[in-house]
Amino acid sequence: MIDRVDSLGRALRPLLGALLLLLTAAVLTAPAASAAPRAAAPVPAATLTEVTGFGANPSNLQMYVYAPANVTAHPAVLVAVHWCGGSGPAMHSGTEYAQLADRYGFVIVYPSVTRGSKCFDVSSPQALRRGGGSDPVGVKSMIDWVTAAYAADTARVYATGISSGAMMTNVLLGDYPDVFAAGSAFSGVPFGCFATADGSEWNSACSGGTVVHTAQEWGDLVRGAYPGYTGTRPRMQVWHGTEDDVLRYPNFGEEIKQWTNVRGVSQTPAATDSPASGWTRTRYGGTGDQAPVEAVSLQGVGHNLYAWGMAARVLTFFGLDSAGPTPQPQPTGCKVTATTSAWSTGLTASVTLTNTGSGAIDGWRLGFTLPSGQTITNGWGATYAPVSGAVTATNATYNGTLAAGASVTVGYQANHTGNSAAPGTFTLNGTTCTRS
């Protein structure tokens, strides 16, 4: 077992008038600083490395990345979220995910809280809606950074966490259902259970297990985080000890109600077994290792239930306990047509990629550099990261295969400061394409 502390602390730091005057003077005389994220590039292999300047980060999280020496082509990404009082490095050293990454070739992101409590924000209105601000936005930026640096597989992004990190796992899957394929939460609570309106990080009713809703009500809380989203929702695995005295055991049942409703499956288990002594595992909506919802109850176990060896079971649920997709042959030829339609400060770009080689391409990454002053605001047909400078557009799940002679058209909108031209050079999986 790992020893952890679940506690909240608040540090109120008053602003000093003199310092404010100095800062004001500095702002009036200093040139404006660029807010663009640092260009993404792989970190040193097999070394936990802090990454700074990774993009939008409203709550000042720290980002740590672990990439094994044998990263697979288009690797999966695992976001591993620490407990209250913990940190990204503590999550790295206190769990075996890094050793499993060495075996299976995926990349790990370890977010790390800097606020005094060292707890993730799972209670504020900002945290409980997509793009609302606070911690989830920073974590999403981390994923975008890793996707660009490693041409990661955007269909294989996962989250797991312990205690506060388990609660954040629920929040991330609710806010960003289009980003995460699955999550695994150890000793957590449902999405929205910890919500507060007074600025407090702690919700005693939720922690005490007295917040009870119908499955539909719980599901509506998740759906309300991203109104209008109709795509596939992530799968969820939840773990809880029956003697949890920090986040009481009734939260386990409420999580099951929530995620079975979100996934649209019955609350009646499709399968029940006992994979270890004192464990009861129930699966909903399916009987296999990747059921839509899986729940593991540990009899007589308290809040600190995570133990060495459980991570391997998480990977089985995610489907990461293999080396991943076989690397595909590099393209032998490609052609790109790119046009823009501009107005005063914005533009719309249309990009058509054609595979002119003799073989199919399974998984594509289109690289290009935006002209100076352009910043992508949204896009379609691909995931774009970062949003300025050297950009990588990674295929969506539905258009990742390009047969010989086949084409795909994607596009984006961008702001500009005068230059509304299309990029001049494109590369497909590292191969330079011709322009037409």
Coordinates of C-alpha atoms in Angstrom, one line a residue:
M1 CA 0.0 0.0 0.0
I2 CA 1.1 3.6 -0.6
D3 CA 0.8 6.0 2.3
R4 CA -1.1 9.1 1.3
V5 CA -2.6 12.1 3.0
D6 CA -6.1 13.4 2.0
S7 CA -6.3 16.8 3.5
L8 CA -7.2 20.3 2.3
G9 CA -5.1 23.3 3.1
R10 CA -5.6 26.9 2.1
A11 CA -2.9 29.5 1.8
L12 CA -4.1 33.1 1.5
R13 CA -1.4 35.3 0.2
P14 CA -2.2 39.0 0.4
L15 CA -1.0 41.3 -2.4
L16 CA 1.5 44.0 -1.4
G17 CA 0.7 47.4 -2.6
A18 CA 4.2 48.3 -3.4
L19 CA 4.7 45.2 -5.4
L20 CA 1.5 46.0 -7.3
L21 CA 2.8 49.4 -8.2
L22 CA 6.1 47.9 -9.5
L23 CA 4.3 45.3 -11.5
T24 CA 2.0 48.0 -13.0
A25 CA 5.0 50.0 -14.1
A26 CA 6.6 46.9 -15.6
V27 CA 3.5 46.2 -17.6
L28 CA 3.5 49.7 -18.9
T29 CA 7.1 49.6 -20.1
A30 CA 7.7 46.0 -21.0
P31 CA 6.8 44.5 -24.4
A32 CA 3.9 42.1 -24.6
A33 CA 5.0 38.5 -24.0
S34 CA 3.8 35.7 -26.3
A35 CA 1.3 33.2 -24.8
A36 CA 2.0 30.6 -27.5
P37 CA 2.8 27.1 -26.1
R38 CA 6.3 25.8 -26.3
A39 CA 7.0 23.7 -29.5
A40 CA 6.4 20.1 -28.7
A41 CA 9.4 17.8 -28.9
P42 CA 10.0 14.4 -27.3
V43 CA 11.5 14.4 -23.8
P44 CA 14.5 12.4 -22.8
A45 CA 13.7 8.7 -22.9
A46 CA 13.0 6.7 -19.7
T47 CA 13.3 9.8 -17.5
L48 CA 10.6 11.7 -15.7
T49 CA 10.8 15.2 -17.2
E50 CA 8.9 18.4 -16.3
V51 CA 7.5 20.2 -19.4
T52 CA 6.7 23.9 -19.2
G53 CA 4.9 26.2 -21.5
F54 CA 2.6 23.4 -22.7
G55 CA -0.4 25.6 -23.5
A56 CA -3.5 26.9 -21.7
N57 CA -3.1 26.3 -17.9
P58 CA -5.4 28.5 -15.9
S59 CA -4.7 26.8 -12.6
N60 CA -0.9 26.7 -12.9
L61 CA -0.6 22.9 -12.9
Q62 CA 2.8 21.3 -13.4
M63 CA 3.3 18.7 -16.2
Y64 CA 5.6 15.7 -16.0
V65 CA 6.1 13.2 -18.8
Y66 CA 7.5 9.8 -18.8
A67 CA 8.3 8.2 -22.2
P68 CA 9.9 4.8 -22.4
A69 CA 12.9 4.1 -24.6
N70 CA 10.7 1.9 -26.8
V71 CA 7.8 4.2 -27.5
T72 CA 5.6 2.6 -30.1
A73 CA 4.5 4.3 -33.3
H74 CA 1.4 6.5 -32.6
P75 CA 1.6 5.6 -28.9
A76 CA -1.3 5.5 -26.4
V77 CA -1.3 8.2 -23.7
L78 CA -2.1 7.6 -20.1
V79 CA -2.9 10.5 -17.7
A80 CA -2.0 9.4 -14.2
V81 CA -3.5 11.7 -11.5
H82 CA -2.2 11.9 -8.0
W83 CA -4.0 12.0 -4.6
C84 CA -4.5 15.0 -2.2
G85 CA -1.1 16.0 -0.8
G86 CA 0.6 14.1 -3.6
S87 CA 2.4 15.2 -6.8
G88 CA 3.1 14.1 -10.3
P89 CA 6.6 12.7 -9.2
A90 CA 5.0 10.9 -6.3
M91 CA 2.4 9.3 -8.6
H92 CA 5.3 8.2 -10.8
S93 CA 7.4 6.7 -8.0
G94 CA 4.5 5.3 -6.1
T95 CA 2.8 3.3 -8.8
E96 CA 4.1 0.9 -11.5
Y97 CA 2.7 2.6 -14.5
A98 CA 6.2 3.7 -15.7
Q99 CA 7.4 0.1 -15.6
L100 CA 4.4 -1.0 -17.6
A101 CA 5.1 1.8 -20.1
D102 CA 8.6 0.3 -20.5
R103 CA 6.9 -3.0 -21.4
Y104 CA 4.1 -1.7 -23.6
G105 CA 5.4 1.5 -25.2
F106 CA 2.8 4.1 -24.1
V107 CA 3.5 7.6 -22.9
I108 CA 2.5 8.8 -19.4
V109 CA 1.4 12.3 -18.3
Y110 CA 1.5 13.1 -14.6
P111 CA -0.3 16.4 -13.8
S112 CA 0.8 18.0 -10.5
V113 CA -1.2 20.5 -8.4
T114 CA 0.6 23.6 -7.1
R115 CA -2.2 25.1 -5.0
G116 CA -1.7 24.7 -1.2
S117 CA -4.0 21.8 -0.7
K118 CA -2.4 19.7 -3.4
C119 CA -5.9 18.5 -4.3
F120 CA -7.4 18.7 -7.8
D121 CA -10.3 21.0 -8.4
V122 CA -13.4 18.8 -8.8
S123 CA -15.9 21.2 -7.2
S124 CA -15.9 24.6 -9.0
P125 CA -18.3 25.4 -11.8
Q126 CA -15.3 26.1 -14.0
A127 CA -13.9 22.6 -13.5
L128 CA -17.3 20.9 -14.2
R129 CA -17.8 22.1 -17.7
R130 CA -15.8 21.6 -20.9
G131 CA -13.3 24.4 -21.4
G132 CA -14.6 26.2 -18.4
G133 CA -11.1 26.7 -16.9
S134 CA -9.3 25.3 -13.9
D135 CA -7.5 22.0 -13.8
P136 CA -9.2 20.1 -16.6
V137 CA -8.2 22.7 -19.2
G138 CA -4.5 22.4 -18.2
V139 CA -4.7 18.6 -18.4
K140 CA -6.2 18.8 -21.9
S141 CA -3.3 21.1 -22.9
M142 CA -0.9 18.4 -21.6
I143 CA -2.6 15.8 -23.8
D144 CA -2.4 18.1 -26.8
W145 CA 1.3 18.7 -26.2
V146 CA 2.1 14.9 -26.0
T147 CA 0.0 14.2 -29.1
A148 CA 2.1 16.7 -31.0
A149 CA 5.4 15.5 -29.6
Y150 CA 4.8 11.8 -30.2
A151 CA 2.2 11.7 -32.9
A152 CA 0.1 9.9 -30.3
D153 CA -3.0 7.9 -31.1
T154 CA -5.9 10.2 -30.2
A155 CA -8.2 7.2 -30.1
R156 CA -6.2 5.7 -27.2
V157 CA -6.0 8.4 -24.5
Y158 CA -6.8 7.2 -20.9
A159 CA -7.0 8.5 -17.4
T160 CA -6.5 6.9 -14.0
G161 CA -6.3 8.4 -10.5
I162 CA -6.3 7.8 -6.8
S163 CA -8.6 9.6 -4.4
S164 CA -8.5 13.2 -5.5
G165 CA -7.1 11.9 -8.8
A166 CA -10.0 9.4 -9.0
M167 CA -12.4 12.3 -8.6
M168 CA -10.5 14.2 -11.3
T169 CA -10.7 11.1 -13.6
N170 CA -14.5 11.2 -13.3
V171 CA -14.4 14.9 -14.1
L172 CA -12.0 14.6 -17.1
L173 CA -14.2 11.9 -18.7
G174 CA -17.3 14.1 -18.2
D175 CA -15.7 17.2 -19.6
Y176 CA -13.8 15.6 -22.5
P177 CA -15.7 12.5 -23.6
D178 CA -14.3 13.0 -27.1
V179 CA -10.7 12.9 -25.8
F180 CA -10.7 9.9 -23.4
A181 CA -11.4 6.3 -24.5
A182 CA -11.7 5.0 -20.9
G183 CA -10.9 5.8 -17.2
S184 CA -10.1 4.0 -14.0
A185 CA -10.9 5.6 -10.6
F186 CA -9.6 4.3 -7.3
S187 CA -11.6 5.6 -4.3
G188 CA -13.4 8.3 -6.0
V189 CA -16.9 9.9 -6.3
P190 CA -19.2 10.5 -9.3
F191 CA -18.8 13.5 -11.6
G192 CA -20.5 16.5 -10.0
C193 CA -20.8 15.0 -6.6
F194 CA -18.2 17.3 -5.1
A195 CA -19.7 20.5 -6.6
T196 CA -19.8 23.5 -4.4
A197 CA -21.0 27.1 -4.9
D198 CA -19.1 28.9 -2.2
G199 CA -15.5 28.4 -3.4
S200 CA -14.9 25.5 -1.0
E201 CA -12.8 22.6 -2.3
W202 CA -14.5 20.2 0.1
N203 CA -18.1 18.8 0.0
S204 CA -18.8 16.9 3.3
A205 CA -22.2 15.6 2.0
C206 CA -20.5 13.9 -0.9
S207 CA -17.5 12.6 1.0
G208 CA -19.9 11.2 3.6
G209 CA -21.8 9.3 1.0
T210 CA -25.1 11.1 1.5
V211 CA -25.4 12.6 -2.0
V212 CA -27.8 10.3 -3.8
H213 CA -29.4 10.7 -7.3
T214 CA -31.2 8.6 -9.8
A215 CA -29.1 7.1 -12.6
Q216 CA -30.7 9.6 -15.0
E217 CA -29.9 12.6 -12.8
W218 CA -26.2 11.5 -12.4
G219 CA -26.0 10.9 -16.2
D220 CA -27.5 14.3 -16.9
L221 CA -24.7 15.9 -14.8
V222 CA -22.1 14.4 -17.0
R223 CA -24.0 15.2 -20.2
G224 CA -24.4 18.8 -19.0
A225 CA -20.6 19.3 -19.0
Y226 CA -20.6 19.1 -22.8
P227 CA -24.0 20.0 -24.1
G228 CA -24.8 18.7 -27.5
Y229 CA -22.2 16.0 -27.6
T230 CA -23.5 12.9 -29.3
G231 CA -20.4 10.8 -29.8
T232 CA -19.2 7.7 -28.0
R233 CA -18.7 8.1 -24.2
P234 CA -15.7 6.7 -22.4
R235 CA -15.7 3.3 -20.7
M236 CA -15.2 3.5 -16.9
Q237 CA -13.7 1.2 -14.3
V238 CA -14.3 2.1 -10.6
W239 CA -12.6 0.6 -7.4
H240 CA -13.7 1.2 -3.8
G241 CA -13.1 -0.3 -0.3
T242 CA -16.2 -1.1 1.8
E243 CA -14.5 0.5 4.9
D244 CA -13.5 3.8 3.2
D245 CA -13.8 6.5 5.9
V246 CA -12.7 9.4 3.7
L247 CA -14.9 9.0 0.6
R248 CA -17.6 6.7 1.9
Y249 CA -18.6 3.5 0.2
P250 CA -22.0 4.6 -1.0
N251 CA -20.2 6.7 -3.6
F252 CA -19.2 3.5 -5.3
G253 CA -22.8 2.6 -6.1
E254 CA -23.5 6.2 -7.2
E255 CA -20.6 6.0 -9.7
I256 CA -22.0 2.7 -11.1
K257 CA -25.4 4.4 -11.5
Q258 CA -23.8 7.4 -13.2
W259 CA -21.6 5.6 -15.7
T260 CA -24.1 2.9 -16.7
N261 CA -26.5 5.6 -17.5
V262 CA -23.9 7.6 -19.4
R263 CA -23.0 4.5 -21.4
G264 CA -26.7 3.5 -21.9
V265 CA -26.4 0.0 -20.3
S266 CA -28.3 -1.8 -17.7
Q267 CA -27.5 -1.4 -14.0
T268 CA -27.9 -5.2 -13.7
P269 CA -24.5 -6.8 -13.9
A270 CA -23.8 -8.8 -17.1
A271 CA -21.1 -10.7 -15.2
T272 CA -20.0 -11.1 -11.5
D273 CA -16.8 -12.8 -10.3
S274 CA -14.1 -12.6 -7.6
P275 CA -10.7 -12.1 -9.2
A276 CA -9.0 -12.0 -5.8
S277 CA -9.8 -12.8 -2.2
G278 CA -12.3 -10.3 -0.8
W279 CA -12.9 -8.7 -4.2
T280 CA -16.2 -8.6 -6.0
R281 CA -16.1 -7.5 -9.7
T282 CA -19.2 -6.6 -11.6
R283 CA -19.4 -5.8 -15.3
Y284 CA -22.1 -3.9 -17.0
G285 CA -23.1 -3.9 -20.7
G286 CA -20.7 -6.7 -21.5
T287 CA -18.8 -9.6 -19.9
G288 CA -15.3 -9.2 -21.3
D289 CA -12.2 -7.4 -20.1
Q290 CA -13.3 -4.2 -21.9
A291 CA -16.9 -4.0 -20.7
P292 CA -18.5 -0.5 -20.9
V293 CA -18.5 -0.3 -17.1
E294 CA -16.5 -2.4 -14.6
A295 CA -16.7 -2.1 -10.8
V296 CA -14.4 -3.7 -8.2
S297 CA -15.5 -3.7 -4.5
L298 CA -12.9 -4.7 -1.9
Q299 CA -14.3 -6.1 1.3
G300 CA -12.9 -4.7 4.6
V301 CA -10.5 -2.3 2.8
G302 CA -10.3 1.4 3.6
H303 CA -9.6 4.5 1.6
N304 CA -6.0 3.7 0.7
L305 CA -6.9 0.7 -1.3
Y306 CA -4.4 1.0 -4.2
A307 CA -1.8 -1.7 -4.1
W308 CA 1.0 -2.8 -6.4
G309 CA -0.3 -5.0 -9.2
M310 CA -3.6 -3.3 -9.6
A311 CA -2.2 -1.1 -12.4
A312 CA -1.8 -4.2 -14.6
R313 CA -5.6 -4.8 -14.2
V314 CA -6.2 -1.2 -15.2
L315 CA -4.2 -1.8 -18.4
T316 CA -6.2 -4.9 -19.2
F317 CA -9.4 -2.9 -18.9
F318 CA -7.9 -0.2 -21.1
G319 CA -6.6 -2.7 -23.6
L320 CA -3.0 -1.4 -23.2
D321 CA -1.5 -4.7 -22.1
S322 CA 0.0 -5.3 -25.6
A323 CA 2.5 -3.5 -27.7
G324 CA -0.2 -1.7 -29.6
P325 CA -0.7 -1.4 -33.3
T326 CA 2.0 -2.7 -35.6
P327 CA 3.9 0.2 -37.2
Q328 CA 2.7 0.8 -40.7
P329 CA 5.0 1.3 -43.8
Q330 CA 5.9 4.9 -44.5
P331 CA 4.0 6.6 -47.3
T332 CA 5.8 6.5 -50.7
G333 CA 4.0 9.6 -52.1
C334 CA 1.5 12.2 -51.2
K335 CA -0.1 15.4 -52.6
V336 CA -1.7 18.3 -50.8
T337 CA -4.1 21.0 -52.1
A338 CA -4.6 23.9 -49.6
T339 CA -6.7 27.0 -50.0
T340 CA -7.8 29.7 -47.6
S341 CA -10.8 32.1 -47.5
A342 CA -10.0 35.2 -45.4
W343 CA -11.7 38.1 -43.8
S344 CA -10.4 41.0 -41.7
T345 CA -8.8 39.0 -38.9
G346 CA -9.7 35.4 -39.6
L347 CA -9.6 32.7 -42.2
T348 CA -11.0 29.3 -43.1
A349 CA -8.6 26.8 -44.6
S350 CA -9.4 23.6 -46.6
V351 CA -6.7 21.0 -47.0
T352 CA -7.0 17.9 -49.2
L353 CA -4.5 15.2 -48.7
T354 CA -4.1 12.5 -51.4
N355 CA -2.1 9.2 -51.0
T356 CA -0.2 9.0 -54.3
G357 CA 1.7 5.9 -53.1
S358 CA 1.1 2.3 -54.1
G359 CA 0.0 1.1 -50.6
A360 CA -2.6 2.0 -48.0
I361 CA -1.7 4.3 -45.1
D362 CA -3.2 3.3 -41.7
G363 CA -2.8 6.3 -39.4
W364 CA -1.7 9.7 -40.8
R365 CA -0.1 12.8 -39.4
L366 CA 0.1 15.9 -41.6
G367 CA 2.7 18.3 -40.6
F368 CA 2.8 22.0 -41.7
T369 CA 3.9 25.4 -40.4
L370 CA 1.4 28.2 -40.1
P371 CA 2.5 31.6 -41.4
S372 CA 3.5 34.1 -38.7
G373 CA 0.5 35.6 -36.9
Q374 CA -1.9 32.8 -37.5
T375 CA -3.5 30.8 -34.7
I376 CA -5.9 28.0 -35.1
T377 CA -9.2 28.5 -33.2
N378 CA -11.0 25.3 -34.3
G379 CA -10.7 22.5 -36.8
W380 CA -12.5 19.5 -38.3
G381 CA -11.4 16.1 -39.7
A382 CA -8.3 16.0 -37.6
T383 CA -6.8 17.0 -34.2
Y384 CA -4.5 20.0 -34.5
A385 CA -1.6 20.6 -32.0
P386 CA -0.2 23.0 -31.2
V387 CA -2.3 25.8 -32.5
S388 CA 0.5 28.0 -33.9
G389 CA 3.9 27.6 -35.5
A390 CA 4.7 24.0 -36.4
V391 CA 1.4 22.1 -36.4
T392 CA 0.6 18.4 -36.6
A393 CA -2.9 17.4 -37.8
T394 CA -3.6 13.8 -36.7
N395 CA -6.3 11.8 -38.3
A396 CA -9.7 11.3 -36.7
T397 CA -10.9 7.8 -35.8
Y398 CA -13.1 7.6 -38.9
N399 CA -10.6 8.7 -41.6
G400 CA -7.3 7.2 -40.5
T401 CA -7.0 4.8 -43.4
L402 CA -6.1 6.1 -46.8
A403 CA -6.0 3.6 -49.6
A404 CA -3.7 4.1 -52.5
G405 CA -5.1 7.0 -54.6
A406 CA -7.6 8.0 -51.9
S407 CA -8.0 11.5 -50.5
V408 CA -9.3 13.1 -47.4
T409 CA -10.3 16.7 -46.9
V410 CA -9.9 18.5 -43.5
G411 CA -9.9 22.1 -42.5
Y412 CA -9.5 24.6 -39.8
Q413 CA -10.3 28.2 -38.8
A414 CA -7.6 30.6 -37.7
N415 CA -7.0 34.1 -36.6
H416 CA -4.4 36.1 -38.5
T417 CA -2.6 39.5 -38.1
G418 CA -2.4 40.2 -41.9
N419 CA -0.9 37.1 -43.5
S420 CA -3.9 34.9 -44.5
A421 CA -1.9 32.5 -46.8
A422 CA -2.1 28.7 -46.6
P423 CA 1.0 26.8 -45.4
G424 CA 3.6 26.3 -48.1
T425 CA 5.0 22.9 -47.2
F426 CA 3.3 19.7 -45.9
T427 CA 4.7 16.4 -44.7
L428 CA 2.8 13.1 -44.4
N429 CA 4.2 10.9 -41.5
G430 CA 7.5 12.7 -42.2
T431 CA 7.5 12.4 -46.0
T432 CA 7.4 15.7 -47.9
C433 CA 4.3 16.0 -50.1
T434 CA 4.0 17.8 -53.4
R435 CA 1.7 20.8 -53.7
S436 CA -1.0 21.2 -56.3

